[in-house]
Amino acid sequence: MRPVEPVRRQERSGPALLRRAARGLAGVLHPERLIEQAVRLPLDSGVDACVLFSGEPGAALRWTAGVAGHDGGRTVAHGRWSPETAAAAPWLGEGVGTLPEAVEPAPGDPAEELLREVTGHRVAGQVRVVPLPGPSGAFGALLWYRRGGRFGPAEAELLAEYAERVGSALGSAHLYQYQARTAATLKAALVPDPLPEVDRVVLGASFRSAFEAERIGGDFYEVQDAGELVHFSFGDVCGKGNDAAVLTGLIRQSLQALRLVEDSPLRLMELLNVLLLRTDPEKFSTMVLGTARPLPGGGLRVRAAGGGHPPPLVVGTGGEVREFPLGGIFVGAIDDAVFREAEVDLAPGEAVVVYSDGVTEARNPLLGGEMLGEDRLVRLLGECGGLPAAATAERVAQAVGDWLGGAEHDDITVLVLQARAAPAGAR
């Protein structure tokens, strides 16, 4: 291995390569497509082959080669070097990322066999290897091959700058992919679990995430069958994106743990408030926490506490709609927050409907952005008297979708708990 002396900056005779690199690499956020683009671009500038190496020390080394054909065609090939083959290439040093500024592999180097494989002819010209820098040091290398000629000083500097562009673009692409995977994982974790089958309680729900795919909303709900009681929670955390998703996950996990020692919705709300304030005082959520207990003669007793969330609505079998007032302040907002608790008995067929503000704040673009509002929601629920819980939830979601007319919207979430008729012979 013989190091290539760095050259002084001078006027370049081939600035088209950098311009082409900027155009060709900008905006490509998929690492594999970016690598293929990176090895193709130099082929229009008198380079017969360009190979990009990437990997981890001690592991198999990946390579992607762009090759210029005699007929003007361009091909891309992929492969791997075993750790043993990589170790036989002195210019890789202890592993990818330990290169000096530039080197020329010595005769007999594994790079020669690779070039014979991808080009189909004996290596006769100059081979040059340039480190591929990343955010925390070099993480790869670019190998250049010109058949029957050498790279001039100005070209050598241009190739080094091109490698810097490629390294920067790859770093951005890997970061974007990591963030995208993280967001997808968080969003998948936020999709509510299927509702359980609960004796004496009929459940229904609808969840439609925000219009913009990259916005992770903070709406969530959960129902747990605890024998005599059915626990339910419904909330909307502040903000959007990954932070909101993390907070939602924290709330759900905290409630699962707190319910092991506490049943009271009001006490659960108070404990959750303390926990959120100690975790992050700048994050808060609206909440409805409750329990449903079947009544001996049929019907359901719902006990709930509110934390700044829109009050649930009770829908009678004949279409009567009344508010289930809870009140309270946001959970996690202040130390001395005051929460309210209330109780309501549902006759068989009656239902409690909990909804997010994405329902009432949905805006109609044909009416100047007018919101759906509580009055329209009440009239809509009045038409749902006696319907099964699932049908009520879906009808609300469908009506909101029609009102939006395809416009952007926040999460649209509805949870319905309905009293089932008492079994025959019950008292």
XYZ file of C-alpha atoms in Angstrom:
427
model
C 0.000 0.000 0.000
C 1.484 3.373 -0.946
C -0.191 6.564 0.233
C -1.060 9.150 -2.366
C 0.200 12.582 -1.412
C -2.593 15.144 -0.979
C -2.707 17.824 -3.662
C -3.122 21.557 -3.257
C -6.507 23.022 -4.089
C -6.490 24.332 -7.637
C -8.817 25.141 -10.478
C -10.731 22.046 -11.466
C -11.090 20.924 -15.029
C -14.118 18.728 -14.263
C -16.601 20.665 -12.086
C -19.439 18.921 -13.919
C -18.893 15.873 -11.678
C -19.677 17.818 -8.518
C -22.657 19.505 -10.097
C -23.938 16.145 -11.237
C -23.322 14.695 -7.771
C -25.270 17.487 -6.115
C -28.201 16.967 -8.453
C -28.064 13.196 -8.461
C -27.625 12.604 -4.740
C -29.745 15.395 -3.297
C -33.081 14.205 -1.962
C -32.323 10.460 -2.234
C -33.180 9.184 1.242
C -33.105 5.438 0.629
C -29.527 4.229 1.383
C -29.523 1.401 -1.190
C -30.764 3.606 -4.014
C -28.333 6.325 -2.968
C -25.386 3.905 -3.123
C -26.360 2.751 -6.616
C -26.661 6.355 -7.721
C -23.294 7.183 -6.182
C -21.415 4.505 -8.138
C -23.157 5.339 -11.428
C -22.480 9.088 -11.456
C -18.683 8.983 -11.952
C -19.024 6.709 -14.993
C -19.840 9.721 -17.163
C -16.551 11.416 -16.227
C -13.941 9.061 -17.597
C -14.135 6.500 -14.774
C -14.438 2.878 -15.894
C -15.572 1.501 -12.531
C -16.540 2.863 -9.143
C -16.969 0.585 -6.136
C -18.428 1.586 -2.761
C -17.441 -0.503 0.277
C -19.321 -0.401 3.573
C -19.462 -2.593 6.645
C -18.279 -3.168 10.178
C -14.775 -4.226 11.244
C -14.497 -8.012 11.556
C -17.699 -8.624 9.577
C -18.489 -9.306 5.938
C -17.881 -6.210 3.822
C -20.554 -5.122 1.345
C -19.603 -3.711 -2.030
C -21.597 -2.099 -4.838
C -19.908 -1.520 -8.191
C -20.871 0.711 -11.088
C -19.226 -0.308 -14.377
C -19.045 1.473 -17.744
C -19.478 -0.882 -20.689
C -17.818 -0.636 -24.105
C -21.182 0.099 -25.680
C -21.826 3.043 -23.392
C -24.083 1.053 -21.076
C -23.946 1.226 -17.292
C -24.307 -1.774 -14.990
C -24.406 -2.100 -11.202
C -23.286 -5.213 -9.343
C -23.477 -6.146 -5.670
C -21.549 -8.550 -3.485
C -19.742 -9.168 -0.215
C -16.202 -9.753 0.896
C -15.659 -12.218 3.697
C -13.706 -10.967 6.743
C -10.741 -12.965 5.439
C -10.834 -11.280 2.022
C -11.208 -7.857 3.622
C -8.224 -8.597 5.878
C -6.139 -9.283 2.763
C -6.718 -5.705 1.570
C -4.125 -3.635 3.502
C -5.789 -0.373 2.490
C -8.734 -1.285 4.722
C -6.440 -1.294 7.764
C -8.237 -2.456 10.893
C -11.561 -2.097 9.111
C -13.528 0.349 7.045
C -12.938 3.843 8.348
C -9.177 3.665 9.030
C -7.992 4.864 5.608
C -5.526 7.685 5.148
C -6.555 10.418 2.726
C -6.125 8.218 -0.359
C -4.247 5.072 -1.399
C -3.494 2.928 -4.429
C -3.878 -0.809 -3.777
C -0.708 -2.769 -4.492
C -0.541 -5.489 -7.189
C -2.219 -8.708 -6.046
C -4.675 -6.856 -3.835
C -8.200 -8.410 -3.644
C -9.440 -5.260 -5.387
C -7.838 -6.502 -8.617
C -9.857 -9.716 -8.581
C -13.018 -7.783 -7.833
C -12.387 -5.409 -10.738
C -11.687 -8.355 -13.090
C -14.995 -9.864 -11.943
C -17.136 -6.783 -12.529
C -15.412 -5.404 -15.669
C -14.570 -8.696 -17.389
C -10.983 -7.748 -18.232
C -7.528 -7.592 -16.679
C -6.787 -4.541 -14.575
C -4.583 -2.202 -16.597
C -4.639 1.346 -15.316
C -4.893 3.213 -12.027
C -6.912 2.126 -9.019
C -7.488 4.728 -6.352
C -9.251 4.355 -2.999
C -10.681 7.325 -1.090
C -12.225 7.167 2.410
C -15.955 7.736 2.652
C -16.507 10.066 5.635
C -19.510 9.812 7.902
C -20.916 11.809 10.839
C -18.514 10.153 13.318
C -15.534 9.308 11.128
C -15.125 7.316 7.947
C -17.521 4.412 7.589
C -16.716 3.234 4.072
C -14.533 3.673 1.024
C -14.870 4.539 -2.665
C -12.639 2.729 -5.152
C -12.063 4.293 -8.570
C -10.639 2.569 -11.620
C -9.505 4.105 -14.896
C -8.368 1.671 -17.554
C -5.245 2.659 -19.464
C -4.754 6.000 -17.714
C -4.189 7.827 -14.458
C -6.080 10.403 -12.442
C -4.537 13.848 -12.646
C -3.985 16.008 -9.530
C -7.120 18.077 -10.143
C -9.209 14.935 -10.698
C -7.816 13.324 -7.558
C -8.992 16.249 -5.482
C -12.350 16.187 -7.239
C -12.803 12.490 -6.409
C -12.051 13.189 -2.739
C -14.672 15.944 -2.662
C -17.143 13.652 -4.377
C -16.547 11.059 -1.662
C -17.318 13.712 0.937
C -20.612 14.441 -0.811
C -21.470 10.746 -0.904
C -20.554 10.265 2.768
C -22.665 13.232 3.817
C -25.642 12.062 1.751
C -25.385 8.519 3.142
C -25.241 9.848 6.681
C -28.419 11.846 6.072
C -30.145 8.865 4.430
C -29.297 6.516 7.299
C -30.492 9.088 9.841
C -33.751 9.571 7.944
C -34.326 5.814 7.744
C -33.655 5.462 11.466
C -36.097 8.233 12.279
C -38.679 6.781 9.905
C -38.370 3.330 11.491
C -38.632 4.852 14.958
C -41.736 6.804 13.989
C -43.295 3.731 12.378
C -42.576 1.641 15.473
C -44.073 4.261 17.767
C -47.123 4.705 15.570
C -47.691 0.950 15.366
C -47.523 0.788 19.163
C -50.195 3.489 19.391
C -52.771 1.636 17.338
C -55.350 0.596 19.943
C -55.592 -3.077 20.812
C -58.734 -4.898 19.710
C -61.570 -4.447 22.159
C -62.068 -7.389 24.502
C -65.216 -9.475 24.650
C -66.804 -8.432 27.952
C -69.834 -10.045 29.539
C -72.732 -7.629 30.136
C -70.928 -4.741 28.351
C -71.118 -4.047 24.619
C -68.084 -2.189 23.278
C -67.465 -0.258 20.098
C -64.675 2.031 18.897
C -63.343 3.841 15.860
C -59.857 5.255 15.392
C -58.784 7.244 12.329
C -55.323 8.758 12.551
C -54.445 12.268 11.441
C -54.620 13.064 7.722
C -50.893 13.726 7.348
C -48.990 10.433 7.379
C -45.963 11.881 9.190
C -48.047 13.210 12.085
C -48.268 10.793 14.957
C -51.293 11.857 16.928
C -51.774 11.587 20.645
C -55.257 10.049 20.849
C -55.493 6.752 22.662
C -58.002 4.506 24.397
C -57.863 1.215 26.226
C -60.375 -1.212 27.733
C -59.476 -3.959 30.218
C -61.695 -6.680 31.610
C -60.977 -6.996 35.339
C -63.738 -9.396 36.317
C -66.418 -7.463 38.182
C -65.134 -4.202 36.732
C -64.292 -3.050 33.238
C -61.561 -0.402 33.222
C -61.374 2.109 30.407
C -59.160 5.072 29.593
C -59.359 7.684 26.869
C -57.004 10.580 26.301
C -55.292 13.024 23.999
C -51.703 14.030 24.810
C -50.351 17.455 23.899
C -48.405 17.849 20.674
C -47.681 15.607 17.732
C -44.866 13.431 16.523
C -42.529 11.119 18.383
C -42.665 13.063 21.666
C -46.439 12.680 21.794
C -46.106 8.983 21.005
C -43.591 8.451 23.799
C -45.842 10.272 26.275
C -48.831 8.202 25.193
C -46.874 5.017 25.766
C -45.805 6.228 29.202
C -49.403 6.975 30.210
C -50.709 3.621 29.034
C -47.965 1.667 30.787
C -48.349 3.719 33.972
C -52.078 3.090 34.098
C -51.570 -0.636 33.698
C -49.237 -0.614 36.689
C -51.365 1.699 38.838
C -54.489 -0.394 38.315
C -52.782 -3.265 40.111
C -53.165 -1.317 43.352
C -55.993 1.153 42.675
C -59.501 0.983 41.162
C -60.808 4.476 41.828
C -60.775 6.592 38.647
C -60.287 9.770 40.690
C -57.352 8.380 42.644
C -55.805 6.980 39.458
C -56.014 10.434 37.890
C -54.294 12.025 40.880
C -51.489 9.462 40.886
C -50.998 9.821 37.148
C -50.787 13.599 37.521
C -47.951 13.255 40.044
C -46.111 10.792 37.824
C -46.309 12.977 34.706
C -45.141 16.069 36.590
C -42.105 14.193 37.878
C -41.334 12.729 34.470
C -41.705 15.841 32.307
C -43.523 18.914 33.658
C -43.925 20.334 30.141
C -45.991 17.398 28.882
C -49.650 16.902 29.729
C -52.783 15.172 28.486
C -56.541 15.368 28.592
C -58.020 12.213 30.100
C -61.142 10.278 30.948
C -60.578 7.363 33.310
C -63.448 5.135 34.311
C -64.891 1.831 35.385
C -68.060 0.056 34.315
C -69.819 -2.381 36.631
C -72.809 -4.494 35.515
C -75.906 -3.988 37.678
C -77.729 -7.010 39.097
C -81.023 -6.264 37.363
C -79.462 -5.337 34.047
C -77.785 -2.150 32.980
C -74.409 -0.672 33.800
C -72.956 1.672 36.409
C -70.259 3.875 34.944
C -67.969 5.773 37.263
C -65.471 8.164 35.685
C -63.042 10.990 36.410
C -62.211 13.779 33.996
C -58.999 15.593 33.308
C -59.728 18.449 30.918
C -61.307 16.207 28.273
C -64.611 16.926 26.483
C -67.376 15.437 28.660
C -68.741 12.077 27.448
C -72.306 11.885 26.209
C -74.987 9.410 27.327
C -77.259 8.145 24.547
C -80.644 6.685 25.481
C -82.436 3.961 23.544
C -84.967 6.490 22.278
C -82.328 8.931 21.053
C -82.162 11.147 24.134
C -78.668 12.576 24.604
C -77.387 14.034 27.848
C -73.984 15.151 29.047
C -71.939 13.136 31.527
C -70.244 16.097 33.276
C -66.756 15.397 34.627
C -64.748 18.610 34.453
C -61.217 18.692 35.833
C -57.968 20.114 34.492
C -55.304 18.647 32.207
C -53.349 15.747 33.687
C -49.689 16.599 34.229
C -50.220 20.373 34.001
C -49.971 21.595 37.620
C -49.206 20.182 41.060
C -52.454 21.128 42.766
C -54.739 20.060 39.922
C -58.346 19.346 40.891
C -60.111 16.472 39.149
C -63.797 15.599 39.201
C -65.543 12.260 39.401
C -69.132 11.391 38.514
C -71.328 8.320 38.227
C -74.175 7.366 35.919
C -76.415 4.300 35.691
C -77.224 3.061 32.199
C -80.370 1.129 31.434
C -80.034 -1.830 29.037
C -79.276 -0.484 25.554
C -78.070 2.911 26.778
C -74.503 3.934 26.011
C -71.722 6.299 27.075
C -69.838 7.842 24.144
C -66.315 9.203 24.714
C -64.788 11.154 21.815
C -61.714 13.202 20.968
C -61.702 16.863 20.002
C -60.835 15.724 16.485
C -64.545 14.893 16.176
C -66.055 18.234 17.159
C -63.196 20.312 15.725
C -63.350 18.713 12.271
C -63.614 21.535 9.714
C -65.710 21.567 6.544
C -63.692 23.156 3.681
C -66.878 23.956 1.732
C -68.273 26.001 4.619
C -65.231 28.176 5.203
C -63.660 25.773 7.692
C -66.715 25.630 9.968
C -66.293 23.044 12.734
C -68.649 20.122 13.219
C -69.281 21.271 16.782
C -71.025 19.718 19.779
C -74.548 20.524 18.629
C -74.174 18.546 15.408
C -72.583 15.680 17.325
C -75.541 15.592 19.730
C -78.009 15.511 16.843
C -76.017 12.749 15.189
C -75.986 10.646 18.366
C -79.710 11.232 18.729
C -80.106 9.176 15.575
C -78.058 6.347 17.083
C -80.388 5.505 20.000
C -80.571 1.738 20.448
C -77.882 0.988 17.844
C -75.125 -1.456 18.844
C -72.010 0.208 20.250
C -69.843 -0.640 17.232
C -72.416 0.794 14.825
C -72.624 4.028 16.831
C -68.829 4.483 16.824
C -68.558 3.822 13.098
C -71.486 6.103 12.278
C -69.848 9.000 14.120
C -66.513 8.415 12.362
C -68.228 8.201 8.971
C -70.208 11.389 9.558
C -67.040 13.247 10.549
C -65.299 11.954 7.423
C -68.164 13.197 5.264
C -68.035 16.580 7.003
C -64.288 16.883 6.340
C -64.670 16.142 2.638
C -61.087 14.898 2.374
C -59.543 17.852 4.207
C -56.724 17.549 6.715
C -57.766 16.599 10.214
C -56.590 15.580 13.643
C -57.068 12.080 15.037
C -60.743 11.049 15.063
C -61.362 8.682 17.951
C -64.589 7.350 19.468
C -65.176 4.804 22.258
C -68.654 3.508 23.148
C -69.640 1.464 26.235
C -73.179 0.149 26.128
C -75.208 -1.679 28.750
C -76.187 -5.139 27.636
C -79.562 -6.571 28.595
C -79.550 -8.732 31.732
C -79.517 -12.499 31.085
C -82.809 -14.341 31.497
C -83.595 -15.167 35.138
C -81.348 -12.448 36.582
C -82.689 -10.280 39.351
